[in-house]
Amino acid sequence: GPVTLVSGRQRRVTIVECPQDMASMLDLAKIADLVLIMIDASFGFELETFEFINIMQVHGFPRIIGVLTHLDGFHDNKQLRKVKKTLKHRFWTEVFDGAKMFHFSGLQYGRYHRLEVGNLARFIAVQKCPLLSWRQSHPYVLGLRWEDHTDPTLPPSHPRRLDVYGYVYGGRLREGMQAHLAGIGDFHIAAIKRLPDPCPPPLDVEAQRDQAKLESGQTDNNGKVKQKKNALRTLAERHRIIYAPGSDVGSITVDSEAMYINVAEHELGFTKRDDEETREEDLPSAVRMVRALQSGEASLDKLQSHRPSLQLLRGS
């Protein structure tokens, strides 16, 4: 599914992988601001690549970056340079002269080289995408996830009630407007709710931290919060947030009521696993104490029920 991450002080990036089918190409070409076209250098351009470029030309032609892969299959440097030059000029013919193209030399321990991926990520982070007038005048939402809130007692053929979660782009979205779901049809929006941002920009995070310090009295002699020089020049660890509800990346889930943090099973240190065979007597005292709190045996209500009551007056 879509993966949203923070890439700058006031910028977040949502990455979506496009399958090789016409319906997905048409849907993503309508909302894409920056397109990365992966090209297998050992095979060359495929028919789907030209189809997708032609679709994007019709839908406003967003910015396109080419990425050459499988370059480790060429052992002759002369042949490698010739293939690079041929594919680059063919790519320029379809897009425009001077279109940016990156080269991934090959996999190392199952991953691409860190330096090559870093160069591509740095270029994406500073890339300025063109503003299309049609998108700016029409609101649209990329659904990061959805929930079916239809009554489970109803038959499957009954109309469904869905909650779609995502960021609003373009114009303003209002209740009662008609929304078009790609491949399904037109529907009326029953309600819109503003939820906490799962990937807040670093500027907003630092503003909240400064406000908390100001309220707690952590200020200098002038009553101001101390600011570090070039504090947001690089992203700190607390700013590097990833929101991917459709995959195992990230741990934040947001719905209309609250925000949840999921802890992976391999990171559980105190919660009892289903396949655990260790006896309670062999566990450390800290683990036994936490599990007692989780089970509810040490809750205040149960402890209060076992304690003797205090009688101040006779008959009370």
Short mmCIF file of C-alpha atoms in Angstrom, two decimals:
data_model
loop_
_atom_site.label_atom_id
_atom_site.label_comp_id
_atom_site.label_asym_id
_atom_site.label_seq_id
_atom_site.Cartn_x
_atom_site.Cartn_y
_atom_site.Cartn_z
CA GLY A 1 0.00 0.00 0.00
CA PRO A 2 0.97 3.69 0.05
CA VAL A 3 3.92 4.67 2.25
CA THR A 4 4.03 8.25 3.63
CA LEU A 5 7.22 9.64 5.13
CA VAL A 6 8.65 13.00 6.16
CA SER A 7 11.29 14.26 3.71
CA GLY A 8 11.87 17.87 4.80
CA ARG A 9 10.97 20.64 7.21
CA GLN A 10 7.63 21.33 5.52
CA ARG A 11 7.32 18.40 3.16
CA ARG A 12 6.08 14.83 3.22
CA VAL A 13 6.22 12.27 0.42
CA THR A 14 3.73 9.48 -0.33
CA ILE A 15 5.17 6.59 -2.36
CA VAL A 16 2.85 4.31 -4.34
CA GLU A 17 3.94 1.35 -6.47
CA CYS A 18 2.10 1.17 -9.79
CA PRO A 19 1.18 -2.32 -11.08
CA GLN A 20 1.48 -3.10 -14.77
CA ASP A 21 -2.22 -2.86 -15.61
CA MET A 22 -4.04 -0.12 -17.46
CA ALA A 23 -6.55 0.73 -14.71
CA SER A 24 -3.84 1.39 -12.11
CA MET A 25 -1.83 3.45 -14.60
CA LEU A 26 -4.84 5.64 -15.37
CA ASP A 27 -5.68 6.18 -11.69
CA LEU A 28 -2.14 7.05 -10.58
CA ALA A 29 -1.44 9.29 -13.58
CA LYS A 30 -4.25 11.59 -12.38
CA ILE A 31 -2.67 12.27 -8.98
CA ALA A 32 1.10 11.69 -9.42
CA ASP A 33 3.38 14.70 -8.95
CA LEU A 34 6.66 12.85 -9.53
CA VAL A 35 7.06 9.53 -11.36
CA LEU A 36 10.00 7.15 -11.09
CA ILE A 37 10.17 4.84 -14.12
CA MET A 38 12.23 1.72 -13.40
CA ILE A 39 13.93 0.43 -16.57
CA ASP A 40 15.65 -2.94 -16.80
CA ALA A 41 18.88 -2.17 -18.67
CA SER A 42 19.41 -5.82 -19.60
CA PHE A 43 16.01 -5.94 -21.35
CA GLY A 44 15.35 -2.35 -22.42
CA PHE A 45 12.10 -0.42 -22.64
CA GLU A 46 8.88 -2.40 -22.33
CA LEU A 47 5.51 -1.67 -23.90
CA GLU A 48 4.00 -0.69 -20.51
CA THR A 49 6.64 2.02 -20.12
CA PHE A 50 5.59 3.77 -23.33
CA GLU A 51 1.91 3.34 -22.45
CA PHE A 52 2.39 4.96 -19.04
CA ILE A 53 4.36 7.88 -20.50
CA ASN A 54 1.61 8.43 -23.08
CA ILE A 55 -1.06 8.36 -20.34
CA MET A 56 0.85 10.94 -18.29
CA GLN A 57 1.14 13.24 -21.31
CA VAL A 58 -2.66 13.32 -21.49
CA HIS A 59 -3.10 13.97 -17.72
CA GLY A 60 -0.86 17.02 -17.45
CA PHE A 61 2.56 15.36 -17.77
CA PRO A 62 4.05 15.42 -14.25
CA ARG A 63 7.79 15.35 -13.70
CA ILE A 64 9.43 12.05 -14.69
CA ILE A 65 12.73 10.52 -13.54
CA GLY A 66 14.22 7.40 -15.11
CA VAL A 67 16.08 4.77 -13.10
CA LEU A 68 18.25 2.15 -14.83
CA THR A 69 18.62 -1.17 -12.98
CA HIS A 70 20.36 -4.53 -13.57
CA LEU A 71 23.56 -2.85 -14.72
CA ASP A 72 25.61 -5.52 -12.96
CA GLY A 73 24.80 -7.90 -15.83
CA PHE A 74 27.21 -6.06 -18.13
CA HIS A 75 30.82 -7.12 -17.60
CA ASP A 76 32.26 -5.10 -20.49
CA ASN A 77 32.58 -1.38 -19.67
CA LYS A 78 32.40 -0.40 -23.33
CA GLN A 79 29.10 -2.22 -23.81
CA LEU A 80 27.79 -0.74 -20.54
CA ARG A 81 28.52 2.82 -21.67
CA LYS A 82 26.89 2.13 -25.04
CA VAL A 83 23.71 0.76 -23.40
CA LYS A 84 23.51 3.73 -21.03
CA LYS A 85 23.84 6.20 -23.89
CA THR A 86 21.26 4.40 -26.07
CA LEU A 87 18.65 4.16 -23.30
CA LYS A 88 19.24 7.75 -22.22
CA HIS A 89 18.63 9.18 -25.71
CA ARG A 90 15.57 6.94 -26.18
CA PHE A 91 14.25 8.19 -22.85
CA TRP A 92 14.87 11.79 -23.89
CA THR A 93 12.90 11.18 -27.10
CA GLU A 94 9.83 10.15 -25.12
CA VAL A 95 10.09 12.80 -22.37
CA PHE A 96 12.32 15.79 -23.20
CA ASP A 97 15.99 16.45 -23.83
CA GLY A 98 17.93 16.53 -20.57
CA ALA A 99 15.46 14.45 -18.52
CA LYS A 100 17.12 13.16 -15.35
CA MET A 101 18.15 9.51 -15.27
CA PHE A 102 19.81 7.62 -12.40
CA HIS A 103 21.80 4.41 -12.57
CA PHE A 104 21.59 1.57 -10.04
CA SER A 105 24.62 -0.63 -10.64
CA GLY A 106 23.23 -3.72 -8.91
CA LEU A 107 22.20 -5.44 -5.70
CA GLN A 108 24.54 -5.90 -2.76
CA TYR A 109 23.33 -8.23 0.01
CA GLY A 110 19.82 -7.99 -1.43
CA ARG A 111 19.76 -4.18 -1.57
CA TYR A 112 20.87 -1.42 -3.88
CA HIS A 113 23.99 0.52 -2.99
CA ARG A 114 23.38 3.01 -0.22
CA LEU A 115 25.15 5.85 -2.01
CA GLU A 116 23.07 5.47 -5.18
CA VAL A 117 19.81 5.31 -3.24
CA GLY A 118 20.89 8.32 -1.17
CA ASN A 119 21.55 10.38 -4.31
CA LEU A 120 18.10 9.54 -5.66
CA ALA A 121 16.40 10.30 -2.32
CA ARG A 122 18.23 13.63 -2.04
CA PHE A 123 17.12 14.60 -5.55
CA ILE A 124 13.50 13.69 -4.77
CA ALA A 125 13.57 15.69 -1.52
CA VAL A 126 14.56 18.93 -3.28
CA GLN A 127 12.52 18.37 -6.44
CA LYS A 128 9.92 21.03 -7.26
CA CYS A 129 6.89 19.49 -8.89
CA PRO A 130 4.87 21.48 -11.46
CA LEU A 131 1.51 22.89 -10.36
CA LEU A 132 -1.33 21.77 -12.61
CA SER A 133 -4.30 24.15 -12.69
CA TRP A 134 -6.89 21.37 -12.95
CA ARG A 135 -5.61 19.66 -9.80
CA GLN A 136 -5.45 22.92 -7.86
CA SER A 137 -9.10 23.66 -8.60
CA HIS A 138 -10.43 20.15 -7.84
CA PRO A 139 -10.02 18.43 -4.44
CA TYR A 140 -8.86 14.84 -4.46
CA VAL A 141 -7.82 12.29 -1.84
CA LEU A 142 -5.44 9.36 -2.12
CA GLY A 143 -6.96 6.77 0.20
CA LEU A 144 -4.17 5.50 2.44
CA ARG A 145 -6.57 3.03 4.04
CA TRP A 146 -10.28 2.37 4.37
CA GLU A 147 -12.68 0.71 6.83
CA ASP A 148 -16.04 -0.93 6.16
CA HIS A 149 -18.57 0.25 8.78
CA THR A 150 -21.60 -1.44 7.22
CA ASP A 151 -23.83 -3.42 9.56
CA PRO A 152 -22.44 -7.00 9.48
CA THR A 153 -25.96 -8.45 9.57
CA LEU A 154 -26.73 -7.02 6.13
CA PRO A 155 -26.19 -9.17 3.02
CA PRO A 156 -23.00 -8.65 0.92
CA SER A 157 -25.04 -7.15 -1.92
CA HIS A 158 -26.27 -4.28 0.31
CA PRO A 159 -24.69 -0.83 -0.29
CA ARG A 160 -21.61 -0.37 1.85
CA ARG A 161 -20.64 2.46 4.21
CA LEU A 162 -16.92 3.17 3.99
CA ASP A 163 -14.54 5.43 5.90
CA VAL A 164 -11.61 6.52 3.74
CA TYR A 165 -8.51 7.99 5.41
CA GLY A 166 -6.01 10.17 3.56
CA TYR A 167 -4.67 13.65 2.86
CA VAL A 168 -6.76 16.17 0.90
CA TYR A 169 -4.99 17.76 -2.07
CA GLY A 170 -6.01 20.53 -4.42
CA GLY A 171 -9.16 22.51 -3.57
CA ARG A 172 -11.38 22.35 -0.49
CA LEU A 173 -13.42 19.26 0.24
CA ARG A 174 -16.86 19.80 1.80
CA GLU A 175 -19.64 17.62 3.14
CA GLY A 176 -22.40 16.87 0.67
CA MET A 177 -20.13 17.12 -2.38
CA GLN A 178 -20.09 14.37 -4.95
CA ALA A 179 -16.94 12.25 -4.95
CA HIS A 180 -15.87 9.88 -7.70
CA LEU A 181 -14.24 6.61 -6.66
CA ALA A 182 -12.03 5.40 -9.48
CA GLY A 183 -13.54 2.34 -11.13
CA ILE A 184 -16.71 2.36 -8.96
CA GLY A 185 -18.80 5.49 -9.53
CA ASP A 186 -20.04 8.76 -7.98
CA PHE A 187 -21.12 9.05 -4.34
CA HIS A 188 -22.13 11.78 -1.87
CA ILE A 189 -19.83 12.57 1.06
CA ALA A 190 -21.81 12.04 4.28
CA ALA A 191 -19.27 13.48 6.75
CA ILE A 192 -15.71 14.80 6.94
CA LYS A 193 -13.55 14.74 10.08
CA ARG A 194 -10.17 16.26 10.70
CA LEU A 195 -7.79 13.74 12.30
CA PRO A 196 -4.34 14.08 13.87
CA ASP A 197 -1.57 14.11 11.31
CA PRO A 198 0.29 10.75 11.45
CA CYS A 199 3.33 12.40 9.75
CA PRO A 200 3.47 15.96 11.13
CA PRO A 201 6.08 18.30 9.56
CA PRO A 202 9.14 18.97 11.74
CA LEU A 203 8.22 22.66 12.02
CA ASP A 204 4.90 21.76 13.66
CA VAL A 205 6.61 19.25 15.96
CA GLU A 206 9.18 21.82 17.11
CA ALA A 207 6.45 24.44 17.61
CA GLN A 208 4.57 22.08 19.93
CA ARG A 209 7.78 21.28 21.83
CA ASP A 210 8.54 25.00 22.27
CA GLN A 211 5.00 25.62 23.48
CA ALA A 212 5.32 22.79 26.00
CA LYS A 213 8.66 24.17 27.25
CA LEU A 214 7.14 27.65 27.51
CA GLU A 215 4.24 26.37 29.61
CA SER A 216 6.57 24.37 31.86
CA GLY A 217 8.82 27.39 32.45
CA GLN A 218 11.93 26.13 30.61
CA THR A 219 12.94 29.54 29.28
CA ASP A 220 15.93 31.87 29.42
CA ASN A 221 16.20 35.18 31.29
CA ASN A 222 14.14 36.97 28.61
CA GLY A 223 11.26 34.52 28.89
CA LYS A 224 11.97 32.87 25.53
CA VAL A 225 12.73 29.29 24.63
CA LYS A 226 16.35 28.69 23.69
CA GLN A 227 16.72 27.97 19.97
CA LYS A 228 19.59 25.97 18.53
CA LYS A 229 21.37 27.32 15.48
CA ASN A 230 20.28 25.44 12.31
CA ALA A 231 18.14 23.13 14.45
CA LEU A 232 16.16 21.83 11.45
CA ARG A 233 18.98 21.64 8.94
CA THR A 234 18.80 17.85 9.16
CA LEU A 235 15.92 15.67 10.29
CA ALA A 236 16.25 14.38 13.83
CA GLU A 237 15.26 10.86 14.77
CA ARG A 238 11.92 12.04 16.19
CA HIS A 239 11.10 13.67 12.82
CA ARG A 240 11.73 10.56 10.70
CA ILE A 241 8.21 9.20 10.80
CA ILE A 242 6.85 6.58 8.42
CA TYR A 243 3.10 5.94 8.03
CA ALA A 244 2.27 2.80 6.07
CA PRO A 245 -1.04 1.28 7.28
CA GLY A 246 -1.11 -1.26 4.44
CA SER A 247 2.26 -2.84 5.25
CA ASP A 248 4.48 -3.82 8.16
CA VAL A 249 6.46 -0.55 7.99
CA GLY A 250 5.71 1.94 10.76
CA SER A 251 3.59 1.42 13.84
CA ILE A 252 0.92 4.16 13.77
CA THR A 253 -2.76 3.65 12.90
CA VAL A 254 -5.27 6.50 12.92
CA ASP A 255 -9.06 6.26 12.81
CA SER A 256 -11.94 8.60 13.54
CA GLU A 257 -11.67 8.12 17.32
CA ALA A 258 -8.02 7.76 18.32
CA MET A 259 -4.45 7.06 17.25
CA TYR A 260 -2.99 3.61 17.94
CA ILE A 261 0.63 2.46 18.17
CA ASN A 262 1.22 -1.17 17.21
CA VAL A 263 4.18 -3.01 18.71
CA ALA A 264 5.69 -5.82 16.65
CA GLU A 265 5.57 -9.28 18.18
CA HIS A 266 9.34 -9.74 18.07
CA GLU A 267 9.72 -6.55 20.14
CA LEU A 268 7.48 -7.73 22.97
CA GLY A 269 9.48 -8.09 26.15
CA PHE A 270 6.79 -8.57 28.78
CA THR A 271 3.57 -9.66 27.03
CA LYS A 272 2.98 -13.40 27.01
CA ARG A 273 3.11 -15.00 23.57
CA ASP A 274 0.73 -17.70 22.40
CA ASP A 275 3.50 -20.28 21.84
CA GLU A 276 5.39 -19.51 25.05
CA GLU A 277 6.04 -22.52 27.29
CA THR A 278 8.03 -20.84 30.09
CA ARG A 279 6.63 -21.31 33.57
CA GLU A 280 5.65 -18.26 35.58
CA GLU A 281 7.99 -19.21 38.40
CA ASP A 282 11.03 -19.08 36.08
CA LEU A 283 10.33 -15.53 34.90
CA PRO A 284 11.94 -12.44 36.43
CA SER A 285 9.94 -10.52 38.99
CA ALA A 286 9.58 -7.49 36.67
CA VAL A 287 8.00 -9.63 33.93
CA ARG A 288 5.58 -11.23 36.40
CA MET A 289 4.57 -7.83 37.74
CA VAL A 290 3.84 -6.38 34.26
CA ARG A 291 1.84 -9.45 33.24
CA ALA A 292 -0.20 -9.18 36.43
CA LEU A 293 -1.03 -5.58 35.50
CA GLN A 294 -1.96 -6.62 31.95
CA SER A 295 -4.26 -9.39 33.11
CA GLY A 296 -6.19 -7.00 35.35
CA GLU A 297 -5.63 -8.98 38.53
CA ALA A 298 -3.85 -6.00 40.09
CA SER A 299 -6.42 -3.40 39.06
CA LEU A 300 -7.62 -0.87 41.63
CA ASP A 301 -11.19 -2.14 41.56
CA LYS A 302 -10.21 -5.71 42.38
CA LEU A 303 -7.76 -4.68 45.05
CA GLN A 304 -10.38 -2.44 46.64
CA SER A 305 -12.92 -5.27 46.72
CA HIS A 306 -10.55 -7.51 48.73
CA ARG A 307 -9.67 -4.85 51.30
CA PRO A 308 -11.76 -4.50 54.49
CA SER A 309 -14.10 -1.54 54.49
CA LEU A 310 -13.66 1.36 56.89
CA GLN A 311 -16.71 2.03 59.10
CA LEU A 312 -16.90 5.49 60.60
CA LEU A 313 -20.44 5.38 62.07
CA ARG A 314 -22.48 2.51 63.42
CA GLY A 315 -24.90 1.16 60.87
CA SER A 316 -23.23 2.80 57.90
#
